[in-house]
PDB file of C-alpha atoms in Angstrom:
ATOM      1  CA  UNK A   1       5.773  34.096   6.144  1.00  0.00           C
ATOM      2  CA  UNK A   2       5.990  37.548   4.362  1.00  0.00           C
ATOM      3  CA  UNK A   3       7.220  37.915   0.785  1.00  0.00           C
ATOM      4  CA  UNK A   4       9.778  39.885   2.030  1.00  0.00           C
ATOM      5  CA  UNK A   5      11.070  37.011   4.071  1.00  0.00           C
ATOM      6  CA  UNK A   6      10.790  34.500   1.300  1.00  0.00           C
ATOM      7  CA  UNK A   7      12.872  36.688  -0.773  1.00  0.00           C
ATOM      8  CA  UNK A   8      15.266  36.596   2.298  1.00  0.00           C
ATOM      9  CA  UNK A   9      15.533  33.190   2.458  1.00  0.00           C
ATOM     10  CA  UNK A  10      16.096  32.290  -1.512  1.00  0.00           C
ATOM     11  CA  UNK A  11      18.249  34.559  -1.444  1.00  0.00           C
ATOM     12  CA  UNK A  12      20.193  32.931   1.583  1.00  0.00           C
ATOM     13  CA  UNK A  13      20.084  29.450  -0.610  1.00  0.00           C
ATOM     14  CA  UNK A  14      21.279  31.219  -3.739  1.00  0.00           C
ATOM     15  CA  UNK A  15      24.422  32.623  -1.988  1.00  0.00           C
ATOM     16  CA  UNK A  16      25.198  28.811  -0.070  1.00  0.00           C
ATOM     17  CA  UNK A  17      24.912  27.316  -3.800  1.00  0.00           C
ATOM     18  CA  UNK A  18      27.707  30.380  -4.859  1.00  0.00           C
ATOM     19  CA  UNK A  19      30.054  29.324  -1.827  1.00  0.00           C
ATOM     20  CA  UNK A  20      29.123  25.807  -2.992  1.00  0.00           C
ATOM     21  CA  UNK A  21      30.416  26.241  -6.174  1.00  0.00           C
ATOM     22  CA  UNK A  22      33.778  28.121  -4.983  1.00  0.00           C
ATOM     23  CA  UNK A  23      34.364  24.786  -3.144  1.00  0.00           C
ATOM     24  CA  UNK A  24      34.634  22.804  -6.017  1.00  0.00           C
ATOM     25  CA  UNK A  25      31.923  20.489  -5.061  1.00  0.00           C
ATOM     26  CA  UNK A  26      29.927  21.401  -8.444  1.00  0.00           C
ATOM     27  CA  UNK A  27      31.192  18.573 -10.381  1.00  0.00           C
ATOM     28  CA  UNK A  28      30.587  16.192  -7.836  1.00  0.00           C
ATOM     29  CA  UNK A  29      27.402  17.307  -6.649  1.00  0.00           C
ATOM     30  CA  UNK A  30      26.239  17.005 -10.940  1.00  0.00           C
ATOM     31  CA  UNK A  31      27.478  13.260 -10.753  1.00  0.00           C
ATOM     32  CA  UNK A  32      25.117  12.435  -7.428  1.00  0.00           C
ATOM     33  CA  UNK A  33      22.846  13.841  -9.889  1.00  0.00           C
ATOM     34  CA  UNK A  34      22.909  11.364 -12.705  1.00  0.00           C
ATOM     35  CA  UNK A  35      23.178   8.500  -9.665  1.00  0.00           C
ATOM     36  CA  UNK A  36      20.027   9.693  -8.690  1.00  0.00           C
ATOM     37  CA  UNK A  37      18.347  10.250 -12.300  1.00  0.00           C
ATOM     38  CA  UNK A  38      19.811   6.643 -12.782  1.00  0.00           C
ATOM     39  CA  UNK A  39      18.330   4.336  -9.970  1.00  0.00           C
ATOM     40  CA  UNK A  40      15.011   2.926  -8.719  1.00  0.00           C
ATOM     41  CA  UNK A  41      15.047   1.727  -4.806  1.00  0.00           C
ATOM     42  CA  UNK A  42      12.835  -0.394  -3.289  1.00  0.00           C
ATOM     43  CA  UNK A  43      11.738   1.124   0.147  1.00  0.00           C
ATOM     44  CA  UNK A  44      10.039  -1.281   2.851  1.00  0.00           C
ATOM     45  CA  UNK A  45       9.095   0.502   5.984  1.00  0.00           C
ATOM     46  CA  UNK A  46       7.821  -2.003   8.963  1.00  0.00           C
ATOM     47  CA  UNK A  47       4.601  -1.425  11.521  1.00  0.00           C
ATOM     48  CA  UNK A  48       6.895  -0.972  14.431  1.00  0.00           C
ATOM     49  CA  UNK A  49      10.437  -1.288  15.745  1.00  0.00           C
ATOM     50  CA  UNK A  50       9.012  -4.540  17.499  1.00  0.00           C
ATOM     51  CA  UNK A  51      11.227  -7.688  17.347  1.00  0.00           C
ATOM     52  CA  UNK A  52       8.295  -9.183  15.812  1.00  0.00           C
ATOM     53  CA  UNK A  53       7.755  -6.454  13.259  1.00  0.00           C
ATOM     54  CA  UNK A  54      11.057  -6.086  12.431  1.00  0.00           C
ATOM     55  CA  UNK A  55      10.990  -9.914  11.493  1.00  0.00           C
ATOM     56  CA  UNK A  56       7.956  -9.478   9.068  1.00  0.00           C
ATOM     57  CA  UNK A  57       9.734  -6.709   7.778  1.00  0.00           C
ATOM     58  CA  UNK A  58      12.789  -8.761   6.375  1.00  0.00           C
ATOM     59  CA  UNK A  59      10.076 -11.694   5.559  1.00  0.00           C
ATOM     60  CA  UNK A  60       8.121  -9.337   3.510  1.00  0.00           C
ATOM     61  CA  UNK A  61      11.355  -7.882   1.770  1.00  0.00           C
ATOM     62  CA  UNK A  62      12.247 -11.072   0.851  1.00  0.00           C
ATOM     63  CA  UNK A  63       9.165 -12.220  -0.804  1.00  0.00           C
ATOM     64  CA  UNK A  64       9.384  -8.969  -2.766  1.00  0.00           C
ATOM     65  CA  UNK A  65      12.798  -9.793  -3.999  1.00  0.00           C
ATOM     66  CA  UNK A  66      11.645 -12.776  -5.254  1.00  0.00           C
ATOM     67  CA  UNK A  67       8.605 -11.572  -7.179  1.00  0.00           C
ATOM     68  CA  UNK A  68      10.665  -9.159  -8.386  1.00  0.00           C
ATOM     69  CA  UNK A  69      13.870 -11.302  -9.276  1.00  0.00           C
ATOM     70  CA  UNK A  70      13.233 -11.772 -13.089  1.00  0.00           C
ATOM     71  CA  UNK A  71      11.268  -8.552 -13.528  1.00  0.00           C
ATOM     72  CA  UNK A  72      14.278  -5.918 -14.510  1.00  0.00           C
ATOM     73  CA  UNK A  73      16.687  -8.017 -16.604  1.00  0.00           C
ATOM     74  CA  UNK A  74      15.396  -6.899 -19.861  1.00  0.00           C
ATOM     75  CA  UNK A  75      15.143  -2.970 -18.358  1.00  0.00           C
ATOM     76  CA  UNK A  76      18.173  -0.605 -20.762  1.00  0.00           C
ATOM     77  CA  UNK A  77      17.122   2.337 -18.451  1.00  0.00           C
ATOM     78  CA  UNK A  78      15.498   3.628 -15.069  1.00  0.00           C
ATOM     79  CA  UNK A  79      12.763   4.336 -16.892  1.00  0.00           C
ATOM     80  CA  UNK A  80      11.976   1.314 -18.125  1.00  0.00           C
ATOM     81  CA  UNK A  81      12.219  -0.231 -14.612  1.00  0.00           C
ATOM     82  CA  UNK A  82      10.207   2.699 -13.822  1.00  0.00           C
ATOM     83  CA  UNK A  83       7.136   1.620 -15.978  1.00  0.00           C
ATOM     84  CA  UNK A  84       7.624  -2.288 -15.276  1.00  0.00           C
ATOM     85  CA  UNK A  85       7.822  -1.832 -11.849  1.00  0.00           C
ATOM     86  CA  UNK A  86       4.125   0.383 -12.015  1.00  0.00           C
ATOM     87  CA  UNK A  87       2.495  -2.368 -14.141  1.00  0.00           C
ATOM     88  CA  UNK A  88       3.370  -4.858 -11.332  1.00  0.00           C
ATOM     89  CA  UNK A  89       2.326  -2.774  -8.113  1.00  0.00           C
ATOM     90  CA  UNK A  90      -0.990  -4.373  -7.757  1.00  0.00           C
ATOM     91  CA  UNK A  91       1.350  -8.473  -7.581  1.00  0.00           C
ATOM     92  CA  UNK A  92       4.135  -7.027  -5.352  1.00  0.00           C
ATOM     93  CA  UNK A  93       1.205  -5.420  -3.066  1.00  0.00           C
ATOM     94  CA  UNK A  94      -0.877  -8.764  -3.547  1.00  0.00           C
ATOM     95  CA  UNK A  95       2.735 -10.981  -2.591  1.00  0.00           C
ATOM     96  CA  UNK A  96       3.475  -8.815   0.489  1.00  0.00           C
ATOM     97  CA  UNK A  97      -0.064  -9.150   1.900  1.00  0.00           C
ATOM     98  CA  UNK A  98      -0.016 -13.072   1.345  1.00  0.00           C
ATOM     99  CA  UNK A  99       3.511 -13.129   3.274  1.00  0.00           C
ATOM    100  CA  UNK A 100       1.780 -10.425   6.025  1.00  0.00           C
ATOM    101  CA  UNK A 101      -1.250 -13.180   6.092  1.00  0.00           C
ATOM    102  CA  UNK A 102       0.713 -16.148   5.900  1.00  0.00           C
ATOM    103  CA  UNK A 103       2.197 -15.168   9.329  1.00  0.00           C
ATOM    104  CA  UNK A 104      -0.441 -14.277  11.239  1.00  0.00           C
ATOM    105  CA  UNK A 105      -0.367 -11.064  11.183  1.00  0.00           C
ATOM    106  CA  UNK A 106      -3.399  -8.524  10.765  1.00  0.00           C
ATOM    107  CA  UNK A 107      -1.662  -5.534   8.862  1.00  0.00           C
ATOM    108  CA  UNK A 108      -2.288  -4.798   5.558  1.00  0.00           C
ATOM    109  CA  UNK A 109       0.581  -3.566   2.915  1.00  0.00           C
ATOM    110  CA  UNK A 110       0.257  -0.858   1.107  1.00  0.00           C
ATOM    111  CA  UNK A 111       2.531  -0.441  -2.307  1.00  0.00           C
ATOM    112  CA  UNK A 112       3.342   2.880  -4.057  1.00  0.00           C
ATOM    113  CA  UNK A 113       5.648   4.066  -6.549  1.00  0.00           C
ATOM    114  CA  UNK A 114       6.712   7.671  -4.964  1.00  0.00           C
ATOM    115  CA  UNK A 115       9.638  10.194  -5.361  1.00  0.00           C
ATOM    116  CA  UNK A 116      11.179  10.406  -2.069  1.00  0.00           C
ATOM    117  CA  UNK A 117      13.933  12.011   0.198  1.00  0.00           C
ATOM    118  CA  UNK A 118      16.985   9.513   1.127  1.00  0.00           C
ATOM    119  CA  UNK A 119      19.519  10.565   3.313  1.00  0.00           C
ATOM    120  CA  UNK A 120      23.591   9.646   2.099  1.00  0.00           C
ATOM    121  CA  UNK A 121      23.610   5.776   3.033  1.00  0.00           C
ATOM    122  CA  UNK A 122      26.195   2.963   2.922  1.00  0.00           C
ATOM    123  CA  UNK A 123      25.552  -0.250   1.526  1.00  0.00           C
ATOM    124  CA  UNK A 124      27.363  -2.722   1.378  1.00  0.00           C
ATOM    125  CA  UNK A 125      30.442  -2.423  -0.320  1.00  0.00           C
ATOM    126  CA  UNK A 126      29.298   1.175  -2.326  1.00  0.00           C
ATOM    127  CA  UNK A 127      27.186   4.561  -1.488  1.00  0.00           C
ATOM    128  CA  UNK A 128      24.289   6.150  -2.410  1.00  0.00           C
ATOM    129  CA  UNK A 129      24.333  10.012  -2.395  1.00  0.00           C
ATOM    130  CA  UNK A 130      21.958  11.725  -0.560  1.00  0.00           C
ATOM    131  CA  UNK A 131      18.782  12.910  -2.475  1.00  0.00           C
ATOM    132  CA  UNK A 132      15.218  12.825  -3.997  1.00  0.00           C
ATOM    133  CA  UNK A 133      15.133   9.093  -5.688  1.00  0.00           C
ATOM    134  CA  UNK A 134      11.995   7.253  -7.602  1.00  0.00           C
ATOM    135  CA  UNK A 135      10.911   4.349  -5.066  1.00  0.00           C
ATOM    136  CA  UNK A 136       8.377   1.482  -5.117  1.00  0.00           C
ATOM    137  CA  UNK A 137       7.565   2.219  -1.105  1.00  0.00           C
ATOM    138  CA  UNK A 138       6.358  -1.021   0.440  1.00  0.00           C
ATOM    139  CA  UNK A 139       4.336   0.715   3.781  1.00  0.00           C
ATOM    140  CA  UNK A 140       3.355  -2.333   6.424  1.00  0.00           C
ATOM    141  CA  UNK A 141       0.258  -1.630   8.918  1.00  0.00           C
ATOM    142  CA  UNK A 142       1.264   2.033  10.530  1.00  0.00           C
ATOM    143  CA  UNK A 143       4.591   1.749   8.608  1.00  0.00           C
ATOM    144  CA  UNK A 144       6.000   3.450  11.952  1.00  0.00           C
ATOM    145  CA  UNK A 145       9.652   1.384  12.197  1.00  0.00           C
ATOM    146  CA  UNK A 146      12.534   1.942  11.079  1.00  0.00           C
ATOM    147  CA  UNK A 147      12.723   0.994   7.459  1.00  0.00           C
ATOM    148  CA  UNK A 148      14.902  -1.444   4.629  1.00  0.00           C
ATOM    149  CA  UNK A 149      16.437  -0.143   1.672  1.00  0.00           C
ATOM    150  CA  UNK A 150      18.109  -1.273  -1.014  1.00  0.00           C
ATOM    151  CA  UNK A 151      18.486  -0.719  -5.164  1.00  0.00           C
ATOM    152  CA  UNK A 152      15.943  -2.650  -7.705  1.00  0.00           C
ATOM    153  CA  UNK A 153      17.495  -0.441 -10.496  1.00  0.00           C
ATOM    154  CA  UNK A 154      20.956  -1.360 -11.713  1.00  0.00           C
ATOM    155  CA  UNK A 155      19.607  -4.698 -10.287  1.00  0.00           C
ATOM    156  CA  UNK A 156      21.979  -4.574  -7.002  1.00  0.00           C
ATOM    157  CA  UNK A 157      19.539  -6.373  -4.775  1.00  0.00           C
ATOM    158  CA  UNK A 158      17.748  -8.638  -6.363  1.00  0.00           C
ATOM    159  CA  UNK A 159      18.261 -12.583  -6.313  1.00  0.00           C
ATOM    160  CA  UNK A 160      20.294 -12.160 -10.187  1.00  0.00           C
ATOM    161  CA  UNK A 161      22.073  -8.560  -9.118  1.00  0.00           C
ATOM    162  CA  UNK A 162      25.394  -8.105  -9.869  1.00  0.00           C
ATOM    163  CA  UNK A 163      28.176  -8.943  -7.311  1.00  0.00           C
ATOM    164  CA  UNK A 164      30.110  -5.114  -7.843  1.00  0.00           C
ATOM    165  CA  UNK A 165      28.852  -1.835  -8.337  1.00  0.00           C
ATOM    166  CA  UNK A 166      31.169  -1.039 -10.950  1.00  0.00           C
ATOM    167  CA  UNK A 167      29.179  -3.477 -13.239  1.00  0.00           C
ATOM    168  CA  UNK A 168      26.043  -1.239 -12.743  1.00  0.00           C
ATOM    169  CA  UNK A 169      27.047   1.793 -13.466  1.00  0.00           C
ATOM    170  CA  UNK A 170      28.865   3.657 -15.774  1.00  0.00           C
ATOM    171  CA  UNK A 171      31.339   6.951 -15.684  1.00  0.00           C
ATOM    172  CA  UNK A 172      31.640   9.335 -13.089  1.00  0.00           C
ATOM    173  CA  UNK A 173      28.632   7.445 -11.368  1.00  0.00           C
ATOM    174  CA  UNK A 174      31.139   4.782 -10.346  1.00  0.00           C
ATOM    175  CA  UNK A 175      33.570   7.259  -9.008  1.00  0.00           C
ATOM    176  CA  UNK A 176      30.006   8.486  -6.641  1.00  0.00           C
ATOM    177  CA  UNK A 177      28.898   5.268  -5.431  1.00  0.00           C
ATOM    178  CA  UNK A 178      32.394   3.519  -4.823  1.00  0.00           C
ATOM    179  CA  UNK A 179      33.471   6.523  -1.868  1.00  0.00           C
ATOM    180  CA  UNK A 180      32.950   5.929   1.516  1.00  0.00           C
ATOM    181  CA  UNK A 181      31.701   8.924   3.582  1.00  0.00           C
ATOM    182  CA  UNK A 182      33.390   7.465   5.763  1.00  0.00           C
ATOM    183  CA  UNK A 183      36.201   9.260   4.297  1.00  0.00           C
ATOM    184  CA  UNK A 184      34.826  11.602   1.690  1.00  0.00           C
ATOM    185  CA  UNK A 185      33.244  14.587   3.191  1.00  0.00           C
ATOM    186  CA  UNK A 186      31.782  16.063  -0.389  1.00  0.00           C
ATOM    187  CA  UNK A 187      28.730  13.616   0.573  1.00  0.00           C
ATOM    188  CA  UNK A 188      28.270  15.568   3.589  1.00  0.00           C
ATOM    189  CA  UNK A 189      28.080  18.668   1.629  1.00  0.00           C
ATOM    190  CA  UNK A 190      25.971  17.148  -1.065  1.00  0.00           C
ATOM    191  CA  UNK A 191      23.566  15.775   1.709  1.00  0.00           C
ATOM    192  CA  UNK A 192      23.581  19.378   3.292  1.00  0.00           C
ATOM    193  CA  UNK A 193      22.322  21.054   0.036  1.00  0.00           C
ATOM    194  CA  UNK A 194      20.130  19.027  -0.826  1.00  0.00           C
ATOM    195  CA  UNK A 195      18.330  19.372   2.333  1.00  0.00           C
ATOM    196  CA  UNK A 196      18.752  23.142   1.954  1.00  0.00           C
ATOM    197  CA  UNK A 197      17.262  23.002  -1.655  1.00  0.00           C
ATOM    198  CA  UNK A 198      14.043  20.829   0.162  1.00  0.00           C
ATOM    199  CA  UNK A 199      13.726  23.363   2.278  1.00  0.00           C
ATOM    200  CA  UNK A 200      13.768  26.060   0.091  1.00  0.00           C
ATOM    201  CA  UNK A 201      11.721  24.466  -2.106  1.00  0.00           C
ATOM    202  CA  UNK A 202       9.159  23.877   0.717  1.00  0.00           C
ATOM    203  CA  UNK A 203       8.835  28.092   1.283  1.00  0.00           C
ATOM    204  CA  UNK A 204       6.761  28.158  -1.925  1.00  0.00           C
ATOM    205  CA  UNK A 205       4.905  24.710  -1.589  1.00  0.00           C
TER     206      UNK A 205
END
């Protein structure tokens, strides 16, 4: 790609962001912001979309949640849940390869703290915008299935998390996670852009 076509498409990206902005969806789009500054997700992706796979997966999960039950209640911030949860990478790996082993099964885990892309999901009873998140990213054999999600960080999933959303976060976050996109299209447009931005990002990579 020429630089004349780079310029091209940045420029493309900078005129969606001005249409973006004449649609109101700034103020929105800056609160799906501080969601995503504020959270940590634990990521578990299986070997395959087997039945048996599948099953490990949600075995494995749930030893994790348990290892990691009592780990975030003294954690003020992301960040701190941040650092605990890369001090402890090495027992969360070393607890999902004794579940993986206890079952007979010859994979191997692999256990990562990463910065990843998360499309606009529904959990439960609240919503996580679309975005780049922090992660600990579980990875089981070929990690080729289709994955489990949920938040370590407000403590939402977690054997001690709290029941409603409302309790783990504060402001305008609430106002994010609490809409359905069922019925709120801004995530849409959120989701959108920040796909956009990857892209555009990706040009210069």
């Amino acid at each position: 790609m020429t630089n004349r076509q780079k310029r091209l498409d940045v420029a493309l990206i900078i005129g969606l962001v001005v249409s973006l902005l004449t649609m109101g969806i700034t103020g929105f789009a800056q609160d799906c912001g501080a969601v995503r500054q504020d959270v940590l997700r634990l990521h578990v992706i299986p070997n395959s979309d087997s039945l048996d796979d599948q099953d490990l997966k949600l075995a494995v999960r749930d030893r994790i949640l348990q290892e990691t039950g009592e780990l975030f209640q003294d954690a003020d911030s992301k960040e701190q849940a941040q650092a605990l949860s890369q001090g402890a990478l090495d027992r969360i790996q070393q607890a999902a390869n004794d579940e993986i082993q206890s079952r007979g099964y010859p994979y191997q885990a692999r256990v990562e703290l990463v910065n990843m892309y998360f499309e606009t999901r529904e959990y439960e009873n609240f919503t996580m915008p679309a975005g780049y998140y922090d992660a600990v990213r579980v990875t089981i054999g070929a990690g080729r299935g289709h994955n489990w999600w949920c938040v370590l960080f407000p403590p939402l999933c977690v054997p001690a998390a709290a029941e409603d959303p409302e309790e783990a976060f504060t402001g305008q976050e609430q106002e994010v996670v609490t809409q359905s996109p069922q019925f709120e299209p801004r995530f849409k447009i959120v989701e959108w852009f920040q796909e956009l931005w990857s892209w555009g990002q990706s040009l210069f990579a």
